C-alpha cells in the first residue's frame, strides 16, 4: 500500500464506539413495541443506515408498519439515541484515534470522515475533533448506503485525491466492501475473520502507524 495521499475514516466503531448507544435506543424501541432485541441481533445493524436498521428491528419482532409509522419510529429512536450522544465527551474517543488522524495530517496526508450517520457532525463536535478532518461526508450528503462506494468517492472528490491513492478505515463488512467497490484500499478495524476482504486488519487505530499504509 504505498503512495497513500488520503485517509478516509468511518466514525462509528472506528473513531468512537457509539454502537452501545445505538443498541440501547433500538432495544428501547423494540421494548416499547412489546419485544426484546438482543446485543447479538444488534450486530446486524453496524454500518447499516437508520431506515434499514429499523426494518431489521421490526422484522426481528415480526412487526409490520406503514411508511408514516416507520418515520415516526425512526425519529423516536433517534431522539433516544441523541439523548445519549449529547452526554458524550472527548474521553470517549477510541484509543489511538486522535493520535493517528493527527499523525496523518502531520505527514501531509489528507483526512476525511466517511460515515452513514446523519448525526456525525454533532458527534464530532461533542468529541471536539471537527478540525481533524479536511472533509466531512456523512449520511446527509449521500443517497446510497454502504456497500455502495458513494460516501467514500465523495470524500475522495472533496479532497481532490484519486480513489487509488485513498485508504479507508472501516469496522463494518459493508464499509470494507464499499471501499473496495470504490477502487480504494481498506484497513479493517476488528476481527480479521470477519473483515477478510480488507487489505489489512488491526484491532484499533492504536495499532496503526504510518509505515503500515
Ligand atoms: C452507522 C452506524 O455509522 O450510522 C449504524 O454504524 C447507524 O449503526 C448509521 O445506523 C446511521 O446513523 P444515524 O446516526 O444517522 O442514525
Ligand atoms: Mg462503523
PDB file of N, CA and C in Angstrom, residues 61-137:
ATOM      1  N   UNK A  61     -39.028  -8.487  15.407  1.00  0.00           N
ATOM      2  CA  UNK A  61     -40.216  -8.571  16.255  1.00  0.00           C
ATOM      3  C   UNK A  61     -41.433  -9.075  15.509  1.00  0.00           C
ATOM      4  N   UNK A  62     -41.269  -9.375  14.222  1.00  0.00           N
ATOM      5  CA  UNK A  62     -42.391  -9.854  13.402  1.00  0.00           C
ATOM      6  C   UNK A  62     -43.475  -8.798  13.245  1.00  0.00           C
ATOM      7  N   UNK A  63     -43.042  -7.536  13.142  1.00  0.00           N
ATOM      8  CA  UNK A  63     -43.995  -6.417  13.110  1.00  0.00           C
ATOM      9  C   UNK A  63     -43.971  -5.694  11.756  1.00  0.00           C
ATOM     10  N   UNK A  64     -45.159  -5.350  11.260  1.00  0.00           N
ATOM     11  CA  UNK A  64     -45.238  -4.576  10.016  1.00  0.00           C
ATOM     12  C   UNK A  64     -45.793  -3.192  10.345  1.00  0.00           C
ATOM     13  N   UNK A  65     -45.222  -2.168   9.728  1.00  0.00           N
ATOM     14  CA  UNK A  65     -45.687  -0.792   9.970  1.00  0.00           C
ATOM     15  C   UNK A  65     -45.802  -0.060   8.647  1.00  0.00           C
ATOM     16  N   UNK A  66     -46.628   0.969   8.624  1.00  0.00           N
ATOM     17  CA  UNK A  66     -46.757   1.792   7.410  1.00  0.00           C
ATOM     18  C   UNK A  66     -45.526   2.701   7.310  1.00  0.00           C
ATOM     19  N   UNK A  67     -45.328   3.302   6.151  1.00  0.00           N
ATOM     20  CA  UNK A  67     -44.183   4.199   5.979  1.00  0.00           C
ATOM     21  C   UNK A  67     -44.241   5.374   6.972  1.00  0.00           C
ATOM     22  N   UNK A  68     -45.453   5.896   7.190  1.00  0.00           N
ATOM     23  CA  UNK A  68     -45.599   7.029   8.117  1.00  0.00           C
ATOM     24  C   UNK A  68     -45.238   6.602   9.540  1.00  0.00           C
ATOM     25  N   UNK A  69     -45.681   5.395   9.915  1.00  0.00           N
ATOM     26  CA  UNK A  69     -45.349   4.892  11.262  1.00  0.00           C
ATOM     27  C   UNK A  69     -43.840   4.647  11.388  1.00  0.00           C
ATOM     28  N   UNK A  70     -43.233   4.153  10.294  1.00  0.00           N
ATOM     29  CA  UNK A  70     -41.778   3.908  10.316  1.00  0.00           C
ATOM     30  C   UNK A  70     -41.017   5.221  10.515  1.00  0.00           C
ATOM     31  N   UNK A  71     -41.472   6.287   9.848  1.00  0.00           N
ATOM     32  CA  UNK A  71     -40.820   7.602  10.007  1.00  0.00           C
ATOM     33  C   UNK A  71     -40.859   8.028  11.472  1.00  0.00           C
ATOM     34  N   UNK A  72     -42.035   7.815  12.088  1.00  0.00           N
ATOM     35  CA  UNK A  72     -42.218   8.236  13.476  1.00  0.00           C
ATOM     36  C   UNK A  72     -41.340   7.388  14.413  1.00  0.00           C
ATOM     37  N   UNK A  73     -41.252   6.092  14.138  1.00  0.00           N
ATOM     38  CA  UNK A  73     -40.441   5.193  14.989  1.00  0.00           C
ATOM     39  C   UNK A  73     -38.951   5.519  14.847  1.00  0.00           C
ATOM     40  N   UNK A  74     -38.509   5.788  13.620  1.00  0.00           N
ATOM     41  CA  UNK A  74     -37.092   6.136  13.403  1.00  0.00           C
ATOM     42  C   UNK A  74     -36.765   7.448  14.126  1.00  0.00           C
ATOM     43  N   UNK A  75     -37.719   8.383  14.108  1.00  0.00           N
ATOM     44  CA  UNK A  75     -37.499   9.671  14.785  1.00  0.00           C
ATOM     45  C   UNK A  75     -37.426   9.461  16.296  1.00  0.00           C
ATOM     46  N   UNK A  76     -38.281   8.576  16.813  1.00  0.00           N
ATOM     47  CA  UNK A  76     -38.266   8.287  18.251  1.00  0.00           C
ATOM     48  C   UNK A  76     -36.937   7.654  18.670  1.00  0.00           C
ATOM     49  N   UNK A  77     -36.489   6.659  17.877  1.00  0.00           N
ATOM     50  CA  UNK A  77     -35.192   6.017  18.173  1.00  0.00           C
ATOM     51  C   UNK A  77     -34.087   7.049  18.167  1.00  0.00           C
ATOM     52  N   UNK A  78     -34.120   7.938  17.171  1.00  0.00           N
ATOM     53  CA  UNK A  78     -33.047   8.931  17.068  1.00  0.00           C
ATOM     54  C   UNK A  78     -33.071   9.902  18.259  1.00  0.00           C
ATOM     55  N   UNK A  79     -34.264  10.246  18.713  1.00  0.00           N
ATOM     56  CA  UNK A  79     -34.364  11.158  19.867  1.00  0.00           C
ATOM     57  C   UNK A  79     -33.737  10.500  21.100  1.00  0.00           C
ATOM     58  N   UNK A  80     -34.029   9.208  21.298  1.00  0.00           N
ATOM     59  CA  UNK A  80     -33.430   8.498  22.446  1.00  0.00           C
ATOM     60  C   UNK A  80     -31.917   8.373  22.277  1.00  0.00           C
ATOM     61  N   UNK A  81     -31.485   8.109  21.059  1.00  0.00           N
ATOM     62  CA  UNK A  81     -30.044   7.994  20.766  1.00  0.00           C
ATOM     63  C   UNK A  81     -29.341   9.323  21.046  1.00  0.00           C
ATOM     64  N   UNK A  82     -29.952  10.425  20.589  1.00  0.00           N
ATOM     65  CA  UNK A  82     -29.334  11.738  20.756  1.00  0.00           C
ATOM     66  C   UNK A  82     -29.251  12.177  22.219  1.00  0.00           C
ATOM     67  N   UNK A  83     -30.204  11.686  23.043  1.00  0.00           N
ATOM     68  CA  UNK A  83     -30.110  11.994  24.484  1.00  0.00           C
ATOM     69  C   UNK A  83     -28.766  11.493  25.023  1.00  0.00           C
ATOM     70  N   UNK A  84     -28.336  10.325  24.524  1.00  0.00           N
ATOM     71  CA  UNK A  84     -27.053   9.749  24.983  1.00  0.00           C
ATOM     72  C   UNK A  84     -25.872  10.447  24.313  1.00  0.00           C
ATOM     73  N   UNK A  85     -26.003  10.719  23.010  1.00  0.00           N
ATOM     74  CA  UNK A  85     -24.927  11.395  22.276  1.00  0.00           C
ATOM     75  C   UNK A  85     -24.629  12.761  22.912  1.00  0.00           C
ATOM     76  N   UNK A  86     -25.693  13.443  23.333  1.00  0.00           N
ATOM     77  CA  UNK A  86     -25.499  14.777  23.906  1.00  0.00           C
ATOM     78  C   UNK A  86     -24.719  14.770  25.218  1.00  0.00           C
ATOM     79  N   UNK A  87     -24.590  13.586  25.825  1.00  0.00           N
ATOM     80  CA  UNK A  87     -23.800  13.459  27.069  1.00  0.00           C
ATOM     81  C   UNK A  87     -22.345  13.088  26.780  1.00  0.00           C
ATOM     82  N   UNK A  88     -22.004  12.852  25.488  1.00  0.00           N
ATOM     83  CA  UNK A  88     -20.657  12.363  25.157  1.00  0.00           C
ATOM     84  C   UNK A  88     -19.582  13.412  25.423  1.00  0.00           C
ATOM     85  N   UNK A  89     -18.379  12.925  25.745  1.00  0.00           N
ATOM     86  CA  UNK A  89     -17.247  13.821  25.976  1.00  0.00           C
ATOM     87  C   UNK A  89     -16.037  13.319  25.171  1.00  0.00           C
ATOM     88  N   UNK A  90     -14.989  14.150  25.020  1.00  0.00           N
ATOM     89  CA  UNK A  90     -13.788  13.720  24.294  1.00  0.00           C
ATOM     90  C   UNK A  90     -13.160  12.454  24.876  1.00  0.00           C
ATOM     91  N   UNK A  91     -13.469  12.131  26.136  1.00  0.00           N
ATOM     92  CA  UNK A  91     -12.890  10.920  26.758  1.00  0.00           C
ATOM     93  C   UNK A  91     -13.343   9.656  26.028  1.00  0.00           C
ATOM     94  N   UNK A  92     -14.420   9.770  25.225  1.00  0.00           N
ATOM     95  CA  UNK A  92     -14.943   8.583  24.537  1.00  0.00           C
ATOM     96  C   UNK A  92     -14.293   8.308  23.187  1.00  0.00           C
ATOM     97  N   UNK A  93     -13.364   9.152  22.766  1.00  0.00           N
ATOM     98  CA  UNK A  93     -12.637   8.871  21.520  1.00  0.00           C
ATOM     99  C   UNK A  93     -11.880   7.563  21.725  1.00  0.00           C
ATOM    100  N   UNK A  94     -11.950   6.652  20.751  1.00  0.00           N
ATOM    101  CA  UNK A  94     -11.303   5.346  20.908  1.00  0.00           C
ATOM    102  C   UNK A  94      -9.787   5.510  20.992  1.00  0.00           C
ATOM    103  N   UNK A  95      -9.110   4.609  21.728  1.00  0.00           N
ATOM    104  CA  UNK A  95      -7.659   4.727  21.927  1.00  0.00           C
ATOM    105  C   UNK A  95      -6.898   4.847  20.608  1.00  0.00           C
ATOM    106  N   UNK A  96      -6.037   5.818  20.536  1.00  0.00           N
ATOM    107  CA  UNK A  96      -5.165   5.990  19.370  1.00  0.00           C
ATOM    108  C   UNK A  96      -5.797   6.707  18.183  1.00  0.00           C
ATOM    109  N   UNK A  97      -7.114   6.938  18.224  1.00  0.00           N
ATOM    110  CA  UNK A  97      -7.788   7.515  17.053  1.00  0.00           C
ATOM    111  C   UNK A  97      -7.307   8.948  16.778  1.00  0.00           C
ATOM    112  N   UNK A  98      -7.391   9.792  17.792  1.00  0.00           N
ATOM    113  CA  UNK A  98      -6.985  11.186  17.608  1.00  0.00           C
ATOM    114  C   UNK A  98      -5.508  11.256  17.179  1.00  0.00           C
ATOM    115  N   UNK A  99      -4.672  10.460  17.833  1.00  0.00           N
ATOM    116  CA  UNK A  99      -3.225  10.489  17.558  1.00  0.00           C
ATOM    117  C   UNK A  99      -2.930  10.049  16.116  1.00  0.00           C
ATOM    118  N   UNK A 100      -3.628   8.979  15.665  1.00  0.00           N
ATOM    119  CA  UNK A 100      -3.336   8.500  14.314  1.00  0.00           C
ATOM    120  C   UNK A 100      -3.812   9.502  13.257  1.00  0.00           C
ATOM    121  N   UNK A 101      -4.998  10.060  13.426  1.00  0.00           N
ATOM    122  CA  UNK A 101      -5.505  11.039  12.441  1.00  0.00           C
ATOM    123  C   UNK A 101      -4.546  12.239  12.402  1.00  0.00           C
ATOM    124  N   UNK A 102      -4.111  12.665  13.572  1.00  0.00           N
ATOM    125  CA  UNK A 102      -3.171  13.796  13.638  1.00  0.00           C
ATOM    126  C   UNK A 102      -1.846  13.452  12.963  1.00  0.00           C
ATOM    127  N   UNK A 103      -1.368  12.209  13.141  1.00  0.00           N
ATOM    128  CA  UNK A 103      -0.077  11.836  12.526  1.00  0.00           C
ATOM    129  C   UNK A 103      -0.193  11.814  11.004  1.00  0.00           C
ATOM    130  N   UNK A 104      -1.370  11.462  10.484  1.00  0.00           N
ATOM    131  CA  UNK A 104      -1.595  11.523   9.027  1.00  0.00           C
ATOM    132  C   UNK A 104      -1.450  12.974   8.571  1.00  0.00           C
ATOM    133  N   UNK A 105      -2.132  13.864   9.272  1.00  0.00           N
ATOM    134  CA  UNK A 105      -2.102  15.283   8.906  1.00  0.00           C
ATOM    135  C   UNK A 105      -0.671  15.838   8.968  1.00  0.00           C
ATOM    136  N   UNK A 106       0.055  15.466  10.007  1.00  0.00           N
ATOM    137  CA  UNK A 106       1.434  15.947  10.178  1.00  0.00           C
ATOM    138  C   UNK A 106       2.318  15.477   9.025  1.00  0.00           C
ATOM    139  N   UNK A 107       1.957  14.308   8.447  1.00  0.00           N
ATOM    140  CA  UNK A 107       2.759  13.747   7.345  1.00  0.00           C
ATOM    141  C   UNK A 107       2.281  14.256   5.987  1.00  0.00           C
ATOM    142  N   UNK A 108       1.298  15.166   5.989  1.00  0.00           N
ATOM    143  CA  UNK A 108       0.814  15.737   4.720  1.00  0.00           C
ATOM    144  C   UNK A 108      -0.242  14.877   4.027  1.00  0.00           C
ATOM    145  N   UNK A 109      -0.762  13.872   4.739  1.00  0.00           N
ATOM    146  CA  UNK A 109      -1.832  13.018   4.192  1.00  0.00           C
ATOM    147  C   UNK A 109      -3.169  13.677   4.528  1.00  0.00           C
ATOM    148  N   UNK A 110      -4.038  13.799   3.504  1.00  0.00           N
ATOM    149  CA  UNK A 110      -5.352  14.430   3.731  1.00  0.00           C
ATOM    150  C   UNK A 110      -6.234  13.484   4.540  1.00  0.00           C
ATOM    151  N   UNK A 111      -7.175  14.052   5.287  1.00  0.00           N
ATOM    152  CA  UNK A 111      -8.070  13.222   6.097  1.00  0.00           C
ATOM    153  C   UNK A 111      -9.526  13.589   5.820  1.00  0.00           C
ATOM    154  N   UNK A 112     -10.385  12.566   5.776  1.00  0.00           N
ATOM    155  CA  UNK A 112     -11.822  12.810   5.615  1.00  0.00           C
ATOM    156  C   UNK A 112     -12.595  11.852   6.503  1.00  0.00           C
ATOM    157  N   UNK A 113     -13.819  12.262   6.819  1.00  0.00           N
ATOM    158  CA  UNK A 113     -14.731  11.365   7.509  1.00  0.00           C
ATOM    159  C   UNK A 113     -15.708  10.840   6.467  1.00  0.00           C
ATOM    160  N   UNK A 114     -16.004   9.544   6.501  1.00  0.00           N
ATOM    161  CA  UNK A 114     -16.974   8.946   5.580  1.00  0.00           C
ATOM    162  C   UNK A 114     -17.918   8.062   6.366  1.00  0.00           C
ATOM    163  N   UNK A 115     -19.029   8.651   6.821  1.00  0.00           N
ATOM    164  CA  UNK A 115     -19.927   7.924   7.725  1.00  0.00           C
ATOM    165  C   UNK A 115     -21.367   7.935   7.238  1.00  0.00           C
ATOM    166  N   UNK A 116     -22.084   6.846   7.542  1.00  0.00           N
ATOM    167  CA  UNK A 116     -23.505   6.753   7.203  1.00  0.00           C
ATOM    168  C   UNK A 116     -24.352   7.599   8.153  1.00  0.00           C
ATOM    169  N   UNK A 117     -23.762   8.010   9.267  1.00  0.00           N
ATOM    170  CA  UNK A 117     -24.566   8.667  10.300  1.00  0.00           C
ATOM    171  C   UNK A 117     -24.928  10.105   9.966  1.00  0.00           C
ATOM    172  N   UNK A 118     -26.216  10.412  10.112  1.00  0.00           N
ATOM    173  CA  UNK A 118     -26.685  11.783   9.910  1.00  0.00           C
ATOM    174  C   UNK A 118     -26.343  12.640  11.129  1.00  0.00           C
ATOM    175  N   UNK A 119     -25.869  11.987  12.183  1.00  0.00           N
ATOM    176  CA  UNK A 119     -25.510  12.707  13.412  1.00  0.00           C
ATOM    177  C   UNK A 119     -24.006  12.928  13.536  1.00  0.00           C
ATOM    178  N   UNK A 120     -23.258  12.666  12.457  1.00  0.00           N
ATOM    179  CA  UNK A 120     -21.787  12.743  12.512  1.00  0.00           C
ATOM    180  C   UNK A 120     -21.281  14.063  13.070  1.00  0.00           C
ATOM    181  N   UNK A 121     -21.850  15.166  12.560  1.00  0.00           N
ATOM    182  CA  UNK A 121     -21.331  16.492  12.940  1.00  0.00           C
ATOM    183  C   UNK A 121     -21.498  16.722  14.443  1.00  0.00           C
ATOM    184  N   UNK A 122     -22.664  16.364  14.977  1.00  0.00           N
ATOM    185  CA  UNK A 122     -22.895  16.546  16.414  1.00  0.00           C
ATOM    186  C   UNK A 122     -21.891  15.719  17.217  1.00  0.00           C
ATOM    187  N   UNK A 123     -21.649  14.480  16.763  1.00  0.00           N
ATOM    188  CA  UNK A 123     -20.725  13.606  17.498  1.00  0.00           C
ATOM    189  C   UNK A 123     -19.303  14.178  17.445  1.00  0.00           C
ATOM    190  N   UNK A 124     -18.870  14.623  16.251  1.00  0.00           N
ATOM    191  CA  UNK A 124     -17.519  15.203  16.131  1.00  0.00           C
ATOM    192  C   UNK A 124     -17.385  16.445  17.010  1.00  0.00           C
ATOM    193  N   UNK A 125     -18.468  17.229  17.086  1.00  0.00           N
ATOM    194  CA  UNK A 125     -18.427  18.429  17.937  1.00  0.00           C
ATOM    195  C   UNK A 125     -18.304  18.039  19.407  1.00  0.00           C
ATOM    196  N   UNK A 126     -19.073  17.012  19.809  1.00  0.00           N
ATOM    197  CA  UNK A 126     -19.013  16.545  21.205  1.00  0.00           C
ATOM    198  C   UNK A 126     -17.604  16.048  21.538  1.00  0.00           C
ATOM    199  N   UNK A 127     -16.953  15.406  20.563  1.00  0.00           N
ATOM    200  CA  UNK A 127     -15.613  14.861  20.783  1.00  0.00           C
ATOM    201  C   UNK A 127     -14.525  15.920  20.583  1.00  0.00           C
ATOM    202  N   UNK A 128     -14.957  17.090  20.075  1.00  0.00           N
ATOM    203  CA  UNK A 128     -14.043  18.222  19.804  1.00  0.00           C
ATOM    204  C   UNK A 128     -12.936  17.862  18.814  1.00  0.00           C
ATOM    205  N   UNK A 129     -13.331  17.174  17.720  1.00  0.00           N
ATOM    206  CA  UNK A 129     -12.328  16.789  16.718  1.00  0.00           C
ATOM    207  C   UNK A 129     -12.753  17.167  15.286  1.00  0.00           C
ATOM    208  N   UNK A 130     -13.668  18.107  15.155  1.00  0.00           N
ATOM    209  CA  UNK A 130     -14.112  18.532  13.808  1.00  0.00           C
ATOM    210  C   UNK A 130     -12.898  18.981  12.978  1.00  0.00           C
ATOM    211  N   UNK A 131     -11.988  19.700  13.628  1.00  0.00           N
ATOM    212  CA  UNK A 131     -10.833  20.287  12.932  1.00  0.00           C
ATOM    213  C   UNK A 131      -9.840  19.248  12.404  1.00  0.00           C
ATOM    214  N   UNK A 132      -9.980  17.990  12.807  1.00  0.00           N
ATOM    215  CA  UNK A 132      -9.027  16.969  12.353  1.00  0.00           C
ATOM    216  C   UNK A 132      -9.331  16.454  10.940  1.00  0.00           C
ATOM    217  N   UNK A 133     -10.468  16.890  10.353  1.00  0.00           N
ATOM    218  CA  UNK A 133     -10.861  16.369   9.047  1.00  0.00           C
ATOM    219  C   UNK A 133     -10.930  17.476   7.999  1.00  0.00           C
ATOM    220  N   UNK A 134     -10.261  17.209   6.847  1.00  0.00           N
ATOM    221  CA  UNK A 134     -10.294  18.177   5.754  1.00  0.00           C
ATOM    222  C   UNK A 134     -11.647  18.162   5.047  1.00  0.00           C
ATOM    223  N   UNK A 135     -12.335  17.033   5.118  1.00  0.00           N
ATOM    224  CA  UNK A 135     -13.673  16.933   4.509  1.00  0.00           C
ATOM    225  C   UNK A 135     -14.525  16.027   5.384  1.00  0.00           C
ATOM    226  N   UNK A 136     -15.814  16.335   5.454  1.00  0.00           N
ATOM    227  CA  UNK A 136     -16.727  15.507   6.241  1.00  0.00           C
ATOM    228  C   UNK A 136     -17.904  15.115   5.355  1.00  0.00           C
ATOM    229  N   UNK A 137     -17.984  13.825   5.027  1.00  0.00           N
ATOM    230  CA  UNK A 137     -19.110  13.326   4.230  1.00  0.00           C
ATOM    231  C   UNK A 137     -19.908  12.403   5.152  1.00  0.00           C
TER     232      UNK A 137
END
